[in-house]
Short mmCIF file of C-alpha atoms in Angstrom, two decimals:
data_model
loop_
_atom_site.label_atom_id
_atom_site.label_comp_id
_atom_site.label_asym_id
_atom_site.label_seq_id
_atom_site.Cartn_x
_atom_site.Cartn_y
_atom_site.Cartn_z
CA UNK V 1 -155.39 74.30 -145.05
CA UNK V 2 -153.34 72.60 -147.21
CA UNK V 3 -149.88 73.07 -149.08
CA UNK V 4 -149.99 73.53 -152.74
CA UNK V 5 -147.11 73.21 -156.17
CA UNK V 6 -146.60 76.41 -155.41
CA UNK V 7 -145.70 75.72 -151.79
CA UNK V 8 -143.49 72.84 -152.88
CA UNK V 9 -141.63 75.20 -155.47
CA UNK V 10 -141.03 77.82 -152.79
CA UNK V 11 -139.40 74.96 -150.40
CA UNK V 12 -137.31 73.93 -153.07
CA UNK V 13 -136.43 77.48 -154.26
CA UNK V 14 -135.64 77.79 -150.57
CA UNK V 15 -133.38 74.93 -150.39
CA UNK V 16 -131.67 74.97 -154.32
CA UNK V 17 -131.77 78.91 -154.92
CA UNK V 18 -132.43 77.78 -158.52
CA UNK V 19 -133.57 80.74 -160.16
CA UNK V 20 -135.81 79.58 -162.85
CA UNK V 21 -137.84 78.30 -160.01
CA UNK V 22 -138.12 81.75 -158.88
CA UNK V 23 -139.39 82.94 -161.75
CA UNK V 24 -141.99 80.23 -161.86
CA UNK V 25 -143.47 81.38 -159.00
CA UNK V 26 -142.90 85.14 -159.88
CA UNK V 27 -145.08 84.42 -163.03
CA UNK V 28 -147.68 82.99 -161.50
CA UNK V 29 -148.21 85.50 -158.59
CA UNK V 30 -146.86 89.16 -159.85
CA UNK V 31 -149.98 90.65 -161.20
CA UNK V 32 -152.50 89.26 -158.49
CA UNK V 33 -149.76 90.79 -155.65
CA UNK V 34 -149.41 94.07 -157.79
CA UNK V 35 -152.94 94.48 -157.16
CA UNK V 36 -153.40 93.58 -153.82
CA UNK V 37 -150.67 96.26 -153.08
CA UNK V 38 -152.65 98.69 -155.13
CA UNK V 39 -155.62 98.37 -152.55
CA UNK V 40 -152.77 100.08 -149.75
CA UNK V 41 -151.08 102.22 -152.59
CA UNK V 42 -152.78 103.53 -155.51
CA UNK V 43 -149.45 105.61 -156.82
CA UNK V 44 -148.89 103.20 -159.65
CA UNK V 45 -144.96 103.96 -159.26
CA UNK V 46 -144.94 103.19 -155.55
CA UNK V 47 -147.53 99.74 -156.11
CA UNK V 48 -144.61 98.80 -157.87
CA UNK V 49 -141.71 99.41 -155.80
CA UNK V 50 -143.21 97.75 -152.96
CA UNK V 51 -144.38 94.59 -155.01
CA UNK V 52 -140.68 94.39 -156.05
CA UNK V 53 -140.27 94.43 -151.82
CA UNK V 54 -142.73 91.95 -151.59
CA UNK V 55 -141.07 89.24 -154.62
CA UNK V 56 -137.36 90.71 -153.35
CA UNK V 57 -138.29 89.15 -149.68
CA UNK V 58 -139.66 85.76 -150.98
CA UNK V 59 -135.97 85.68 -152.62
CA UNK V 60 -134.46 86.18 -149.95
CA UNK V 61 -136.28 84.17 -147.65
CA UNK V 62 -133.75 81.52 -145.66
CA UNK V 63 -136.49 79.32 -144.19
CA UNK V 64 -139.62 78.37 -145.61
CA UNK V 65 -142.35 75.55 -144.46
CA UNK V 66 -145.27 74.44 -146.60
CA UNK V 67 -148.16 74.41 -144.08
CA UNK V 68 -150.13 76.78 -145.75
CA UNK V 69 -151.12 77.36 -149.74
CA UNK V 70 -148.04 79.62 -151.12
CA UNK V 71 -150.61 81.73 -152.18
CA UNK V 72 -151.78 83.13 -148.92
CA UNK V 73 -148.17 83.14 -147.73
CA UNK V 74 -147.32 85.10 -150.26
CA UNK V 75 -150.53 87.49 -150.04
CA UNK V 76 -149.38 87.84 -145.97
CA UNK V 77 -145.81 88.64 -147.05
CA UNK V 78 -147.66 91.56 -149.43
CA UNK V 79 -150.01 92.51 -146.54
CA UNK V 80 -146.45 93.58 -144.14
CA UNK V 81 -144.31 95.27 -146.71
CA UNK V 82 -148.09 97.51 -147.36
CA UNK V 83 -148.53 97.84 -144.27
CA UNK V 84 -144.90 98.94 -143.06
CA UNK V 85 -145.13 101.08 -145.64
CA UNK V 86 -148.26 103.43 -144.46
CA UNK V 87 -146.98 102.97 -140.93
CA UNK V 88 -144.26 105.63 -142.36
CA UNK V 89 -145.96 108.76 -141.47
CA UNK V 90 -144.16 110.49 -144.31
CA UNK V 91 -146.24 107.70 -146.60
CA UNK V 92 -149.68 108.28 -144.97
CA UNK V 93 -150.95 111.49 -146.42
CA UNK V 94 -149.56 110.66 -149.84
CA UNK V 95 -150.53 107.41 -150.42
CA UNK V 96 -154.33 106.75 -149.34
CA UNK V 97 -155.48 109.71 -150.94
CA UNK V 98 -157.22 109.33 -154.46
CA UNK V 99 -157.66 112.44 -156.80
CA UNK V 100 -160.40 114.22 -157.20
CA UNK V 101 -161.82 114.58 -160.66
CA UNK V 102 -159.58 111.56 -161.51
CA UNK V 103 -160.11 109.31 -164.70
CA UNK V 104 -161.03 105.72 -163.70
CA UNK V 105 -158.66 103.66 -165.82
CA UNK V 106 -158.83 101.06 -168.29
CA UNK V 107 -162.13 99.28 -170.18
CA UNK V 108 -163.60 99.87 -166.35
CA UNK V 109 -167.48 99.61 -165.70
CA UNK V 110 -167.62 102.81 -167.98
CA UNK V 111 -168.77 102.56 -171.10
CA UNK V 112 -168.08 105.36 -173.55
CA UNK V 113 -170.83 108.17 -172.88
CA UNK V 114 -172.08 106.88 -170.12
CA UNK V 115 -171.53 109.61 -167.92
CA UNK V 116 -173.70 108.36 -165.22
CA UNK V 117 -171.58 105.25 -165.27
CA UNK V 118 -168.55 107.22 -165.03
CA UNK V 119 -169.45 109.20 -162.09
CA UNK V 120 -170.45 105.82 -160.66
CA UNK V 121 -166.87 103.98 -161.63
CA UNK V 122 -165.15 107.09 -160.29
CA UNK V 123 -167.55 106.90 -157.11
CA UNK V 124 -166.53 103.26 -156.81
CA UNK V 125 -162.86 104.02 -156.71
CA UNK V 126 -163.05 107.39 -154.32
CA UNK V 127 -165.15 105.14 -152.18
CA UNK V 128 -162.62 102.20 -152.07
CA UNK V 129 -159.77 104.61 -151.02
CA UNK V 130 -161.59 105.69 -148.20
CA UNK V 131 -162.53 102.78 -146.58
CA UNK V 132 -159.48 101.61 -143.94
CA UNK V 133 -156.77 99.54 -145.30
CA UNK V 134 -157.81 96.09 -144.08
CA UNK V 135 -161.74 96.71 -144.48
CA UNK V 136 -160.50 97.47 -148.21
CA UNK V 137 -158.19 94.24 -148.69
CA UNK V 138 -160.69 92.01 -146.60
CA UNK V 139 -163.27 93.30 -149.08
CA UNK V 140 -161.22 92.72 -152.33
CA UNK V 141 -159.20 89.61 -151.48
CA UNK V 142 -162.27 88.02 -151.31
CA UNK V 143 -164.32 89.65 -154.33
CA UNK V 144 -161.45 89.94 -156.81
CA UNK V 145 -158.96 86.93 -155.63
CA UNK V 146 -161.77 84.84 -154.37
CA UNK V 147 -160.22 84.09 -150.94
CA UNK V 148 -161.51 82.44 -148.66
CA UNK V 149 -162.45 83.83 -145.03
CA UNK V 150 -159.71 81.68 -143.59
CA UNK V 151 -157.17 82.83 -146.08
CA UNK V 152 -158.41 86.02 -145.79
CA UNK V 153 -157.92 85.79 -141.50
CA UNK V 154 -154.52 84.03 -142.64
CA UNK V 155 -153.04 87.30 -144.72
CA UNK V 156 -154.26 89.77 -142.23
CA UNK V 157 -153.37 88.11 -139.31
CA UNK V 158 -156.93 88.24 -137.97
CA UNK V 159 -159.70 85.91 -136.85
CA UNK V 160 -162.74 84.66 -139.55
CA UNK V 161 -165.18 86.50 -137.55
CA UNK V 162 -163.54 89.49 -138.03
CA UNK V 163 -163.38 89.39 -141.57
CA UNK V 164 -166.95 88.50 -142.05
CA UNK V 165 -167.26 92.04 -140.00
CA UNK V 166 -164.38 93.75 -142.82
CA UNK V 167 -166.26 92.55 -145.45
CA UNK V 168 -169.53 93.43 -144.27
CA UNK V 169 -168.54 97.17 -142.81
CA UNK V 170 -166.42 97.52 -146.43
CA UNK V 171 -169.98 96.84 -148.26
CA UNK V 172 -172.11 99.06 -146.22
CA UNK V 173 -169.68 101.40 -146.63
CA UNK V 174 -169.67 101.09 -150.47
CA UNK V 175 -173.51 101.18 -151.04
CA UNK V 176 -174.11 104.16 -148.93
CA UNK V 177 -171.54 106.12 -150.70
CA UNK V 178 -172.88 104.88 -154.04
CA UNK V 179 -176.49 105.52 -153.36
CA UNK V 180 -175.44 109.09 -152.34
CA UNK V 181 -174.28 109.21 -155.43
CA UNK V 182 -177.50 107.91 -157.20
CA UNK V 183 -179.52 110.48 -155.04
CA UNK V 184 -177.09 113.14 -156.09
CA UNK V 185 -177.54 112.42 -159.66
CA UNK V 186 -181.51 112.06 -159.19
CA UNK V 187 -182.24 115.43 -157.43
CA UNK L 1 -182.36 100.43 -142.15
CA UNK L 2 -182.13 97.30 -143.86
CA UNK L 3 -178.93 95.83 -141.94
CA UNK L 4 -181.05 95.35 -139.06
CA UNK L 5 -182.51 92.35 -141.06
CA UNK L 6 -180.17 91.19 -142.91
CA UNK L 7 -176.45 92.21 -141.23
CA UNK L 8 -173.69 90.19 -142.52
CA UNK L 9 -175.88 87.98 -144.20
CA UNK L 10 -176.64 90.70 -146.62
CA UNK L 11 -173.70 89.97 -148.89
CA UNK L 12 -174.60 85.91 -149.02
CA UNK L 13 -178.35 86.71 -150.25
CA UNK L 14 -176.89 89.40 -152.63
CA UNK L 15 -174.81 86.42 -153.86
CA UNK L 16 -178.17 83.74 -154.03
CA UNK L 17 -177.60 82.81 -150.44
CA UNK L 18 -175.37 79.55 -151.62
CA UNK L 19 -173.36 80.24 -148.34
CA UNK L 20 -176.52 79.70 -146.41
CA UNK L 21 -178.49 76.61 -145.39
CA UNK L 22 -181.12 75.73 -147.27
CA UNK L 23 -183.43 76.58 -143.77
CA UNK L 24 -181.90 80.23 -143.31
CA UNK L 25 -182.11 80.84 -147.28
CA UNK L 26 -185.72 80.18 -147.20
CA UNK L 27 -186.45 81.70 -144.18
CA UNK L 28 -184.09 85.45 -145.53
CA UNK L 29 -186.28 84.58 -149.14
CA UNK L 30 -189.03 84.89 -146.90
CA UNK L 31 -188.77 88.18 -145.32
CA UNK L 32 -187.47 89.49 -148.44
CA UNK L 33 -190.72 88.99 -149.83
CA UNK L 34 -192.61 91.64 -147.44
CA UNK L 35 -189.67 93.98 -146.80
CA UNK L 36 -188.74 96.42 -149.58
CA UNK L 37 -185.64 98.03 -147.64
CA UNK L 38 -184.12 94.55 -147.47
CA UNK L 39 -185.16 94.28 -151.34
CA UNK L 40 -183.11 97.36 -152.03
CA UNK L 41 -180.12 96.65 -149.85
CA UNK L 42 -180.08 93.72 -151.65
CA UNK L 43 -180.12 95.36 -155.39
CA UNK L 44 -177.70 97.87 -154.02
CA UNK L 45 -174.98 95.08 -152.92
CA UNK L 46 -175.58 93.39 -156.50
CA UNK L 47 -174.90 96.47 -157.96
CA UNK L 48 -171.70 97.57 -155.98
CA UNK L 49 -170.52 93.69 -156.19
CA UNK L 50 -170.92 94.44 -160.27
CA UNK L 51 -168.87 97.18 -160.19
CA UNK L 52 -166.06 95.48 -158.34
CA UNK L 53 -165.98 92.80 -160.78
CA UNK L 54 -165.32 95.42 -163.46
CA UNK L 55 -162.68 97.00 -161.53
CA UNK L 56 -159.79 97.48 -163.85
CA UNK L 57 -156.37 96.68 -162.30
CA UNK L 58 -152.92 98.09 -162.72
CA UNK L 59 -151.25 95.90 -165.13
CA UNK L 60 -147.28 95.78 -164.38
CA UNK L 61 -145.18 98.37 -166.40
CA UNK L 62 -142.61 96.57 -169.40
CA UNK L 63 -139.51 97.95 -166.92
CA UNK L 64 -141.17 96.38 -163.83
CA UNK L 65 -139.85 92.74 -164.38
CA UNK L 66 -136.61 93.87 -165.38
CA UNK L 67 -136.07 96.20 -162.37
CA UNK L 68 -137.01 93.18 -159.93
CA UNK L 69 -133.85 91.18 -161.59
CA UNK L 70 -131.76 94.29 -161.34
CA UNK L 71 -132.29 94.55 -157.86
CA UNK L 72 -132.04 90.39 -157.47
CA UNK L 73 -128.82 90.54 -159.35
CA UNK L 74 -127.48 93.58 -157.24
CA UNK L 75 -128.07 91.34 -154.14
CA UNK L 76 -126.34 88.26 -155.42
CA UNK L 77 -123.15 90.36 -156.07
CA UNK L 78 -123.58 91.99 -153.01
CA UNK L 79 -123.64 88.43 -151.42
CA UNK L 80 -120.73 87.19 -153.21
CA UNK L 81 -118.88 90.26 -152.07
CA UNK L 82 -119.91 89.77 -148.33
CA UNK L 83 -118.45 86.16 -148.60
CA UNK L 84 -115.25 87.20 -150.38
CA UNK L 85 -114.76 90.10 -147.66
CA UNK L 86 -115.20 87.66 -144.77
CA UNK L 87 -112.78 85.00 -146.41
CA UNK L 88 -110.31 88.03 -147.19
CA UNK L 89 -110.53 89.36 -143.58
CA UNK L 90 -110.33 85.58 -141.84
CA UNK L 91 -107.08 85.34 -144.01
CA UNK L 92 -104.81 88.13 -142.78
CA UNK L 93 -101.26 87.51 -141.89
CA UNK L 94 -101.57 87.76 -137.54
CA UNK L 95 -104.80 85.48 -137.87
CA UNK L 96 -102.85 83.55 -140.44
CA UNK L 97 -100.26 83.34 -138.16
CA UNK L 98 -102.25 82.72 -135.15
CA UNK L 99 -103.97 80.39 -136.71
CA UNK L 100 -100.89 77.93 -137.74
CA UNK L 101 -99.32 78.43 -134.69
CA UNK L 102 -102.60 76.97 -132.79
CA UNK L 103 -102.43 73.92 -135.35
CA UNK L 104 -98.88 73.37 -134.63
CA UNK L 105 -100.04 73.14 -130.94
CA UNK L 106 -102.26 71.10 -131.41
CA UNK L 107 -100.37 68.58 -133.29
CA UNK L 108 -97.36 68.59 -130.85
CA UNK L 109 -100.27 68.15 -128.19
CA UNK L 110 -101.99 65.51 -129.89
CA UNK L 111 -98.32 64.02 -130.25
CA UNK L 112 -97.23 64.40 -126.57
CA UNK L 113 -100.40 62.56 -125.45
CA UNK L 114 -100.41 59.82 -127.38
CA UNK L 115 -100.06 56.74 -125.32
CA UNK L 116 -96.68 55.25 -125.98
CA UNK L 117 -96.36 51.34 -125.50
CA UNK L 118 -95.01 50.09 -122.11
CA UNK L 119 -92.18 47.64 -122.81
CA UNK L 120 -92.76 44.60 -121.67
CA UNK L 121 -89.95 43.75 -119.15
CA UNK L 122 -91.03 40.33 -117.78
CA UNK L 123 -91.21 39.31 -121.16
CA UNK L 124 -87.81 40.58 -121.99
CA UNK L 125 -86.55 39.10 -118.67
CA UNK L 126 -87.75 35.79 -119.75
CA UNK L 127 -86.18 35.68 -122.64
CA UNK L 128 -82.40 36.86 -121.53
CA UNK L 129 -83.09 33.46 -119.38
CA UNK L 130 -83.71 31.64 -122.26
CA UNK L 131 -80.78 32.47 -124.11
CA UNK L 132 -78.60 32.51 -120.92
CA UNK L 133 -76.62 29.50 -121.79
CA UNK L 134 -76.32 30.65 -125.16
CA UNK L 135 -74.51 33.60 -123.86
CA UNK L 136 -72.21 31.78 -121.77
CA UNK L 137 -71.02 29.97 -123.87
CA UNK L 138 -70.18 33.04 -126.16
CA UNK L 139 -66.04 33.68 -126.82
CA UNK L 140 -66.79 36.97 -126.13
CA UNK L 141 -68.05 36.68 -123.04
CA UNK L 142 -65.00 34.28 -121.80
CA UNK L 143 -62.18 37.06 -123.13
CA UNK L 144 -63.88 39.31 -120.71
CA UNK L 145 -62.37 36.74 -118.27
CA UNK L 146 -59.27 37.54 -120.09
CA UNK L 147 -59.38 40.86 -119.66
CA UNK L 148 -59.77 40.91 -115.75
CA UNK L 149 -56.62 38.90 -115.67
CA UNK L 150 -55.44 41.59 -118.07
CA UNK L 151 -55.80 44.12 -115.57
CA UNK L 152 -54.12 41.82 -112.64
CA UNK L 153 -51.02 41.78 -114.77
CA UNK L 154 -50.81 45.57 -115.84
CA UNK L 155 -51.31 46.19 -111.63
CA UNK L 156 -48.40 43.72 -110.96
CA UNK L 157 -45.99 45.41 -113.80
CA UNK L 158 -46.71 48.55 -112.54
CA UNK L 159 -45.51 47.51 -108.96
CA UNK L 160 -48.68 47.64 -107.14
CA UNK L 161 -49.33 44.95 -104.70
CA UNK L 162 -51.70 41.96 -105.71
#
């Protein structure tokens, strides 16, 4: 894999601690890394705080080597602080657990009145917050930042294989909750 | 179930089976054609990938940049403190002191053993020889003749014998 701009404007962050290049790269990356952490933390407050972890550690970081895209560097940097963060057993209970009866946000797949829709959205998102933390990032680094498998094994620190078998166990996972759901609604 | 045909090839045929060789894409198109739990796996995994796609995301709150460079700012001071503190505490007076004092040791060291030039006494030697003559000859030289003969006379005035 190669290095990337972005790689090359870490390295001379790294070595100039020029802030504007900091907030190049801060920019670029905040709202894709916001939402990776959301698939650990769905407490909008807390995605936050830890995404500030994530972009306070790439400013602080001392030594930095361009092998890899910035990108997936920057996803694996996410990944720890996430992680660390549900290792707290204080954190566990409150973060991974999704309301019930909650309001999927935003223009989402649920268009006004569509109530079947809406269950289904809602489904979607209960569904996601159950599935284990990796199977879920596996799953969504690759359908919503269009990782690669390699990147993918590079952020979690895993082999390809296994997250062909992440993305695959996330999926089944996902379409046997939401055809419960379809059966629900049909009986 | 239909992962027993398909397993993790599922997701590739839900996608059009791009990520497959053109062989293994025919030959999945194939068995797709007679088995209708593979068929539905396959519509299921369109529909779930759909619904990802549509995901809405948290967007980042109008205080969340401007916490970030609170907190960036914070550890910049905090920085600058920790190098002002460690110049202020490497510049009290006993280190001070201790500190001059080892430099004066050194230089009085680096003095002491500096490697003074030998005089060159052969050379010297040869050139009293030179200039031997030259000194002989010197007025000087013959009063201090004088002056022996001085002391001969002051021994005889004073009554001692010769």
């Amino acid at each position: 894999m190669e290095a990337d701009d972005d790689a090359a404007l870490m390295a001379t962050f790294v070595a100039t601690r020029d802030r504007r290049v900091y907030t190049v790269l801060f920019d670029r990356h905040h709202r894709s890394i916001l939402r990776h952490v959301q698939r650990y933390v769905r407490e909008p407050g807390q995605a936050e705080e830890l995404t500030q972890d994530v972009f306070v550690r790439v400013y602080r970081t001392k030594q930095y080597e361009p092998k890899t895209k910035f990108k997936t560097w920057l996803f694996r940097v996410a990944t720890n602080v996430c992680l660390n963060e549900l290792r707290r057993p204080e954190r566990r209970e409150k973060f991974d657990v999704i309301e019930e009866g909650r309001e999927p946000k935003g223009d989402g797949p649920s268009p006004e009145g569509n109530v079947a829709g809406k269950e289904l959205a809602l489904r979607l998102e209960q569904a996601l917050a159950k599935l284990p933390p990796n199977q879920r990032a596996a799953f969504l680094l690759a359908r919503q930042d269009q990782l690669s498998h390699e990147e993918i094994a590079q952020t979690l620190d895993t082999t390809v294989s296994a997250v062909k078998s992440l993305i695959h166990r996330a999926l089944e996972a996902l379409r046997r909750d939401l055809s419960e759901v379809q059966m629900e609604a049909g009986s | 179930m239909s992962e027993h045909h398909l397993g993790e090839e599922l997701l590739a045929m839900a996608e059009g089976g791009g990520a497959l060789s053109e062989a293994r894409r025919h030959e999945l198109h194939q068995h797709l054609g007679s088995c209708s739990a593979c068929q539905a796996a396959v519509a299921e995994t369109q529909r779930v990938l759909a619904m990802v796609e549509k995901l809405p995301s948290l967007e980042p709150s109008p205080a969340f940049a401007r916490a970030l460079s609170t907190r960036l700012d914070q550890l910049d001071a905090e920085a600058e403190d920790t190098f002002w503190a460690r110049l202020k505490a490497a510049l009290t007076l006993p280190r001070l002191a201790g500190a001059m004092a080892l430099a004066a040791a050194v230089v009085l060291g680096v003095l002491l053993l500096k490697p003074t030039p030998e005089p060159n006494e052969s050379l010297e030697v040869l050139e009293f020889a030179e200039h031997l003559e030259l000194y002989q000859d010197l007025e000087l030289l013959e009063d201090l003749d004088v002056l022996e003969d001085l002391e001969a006379i002051e021994a005889l005035e004073a009554g001692e014998p010769g």
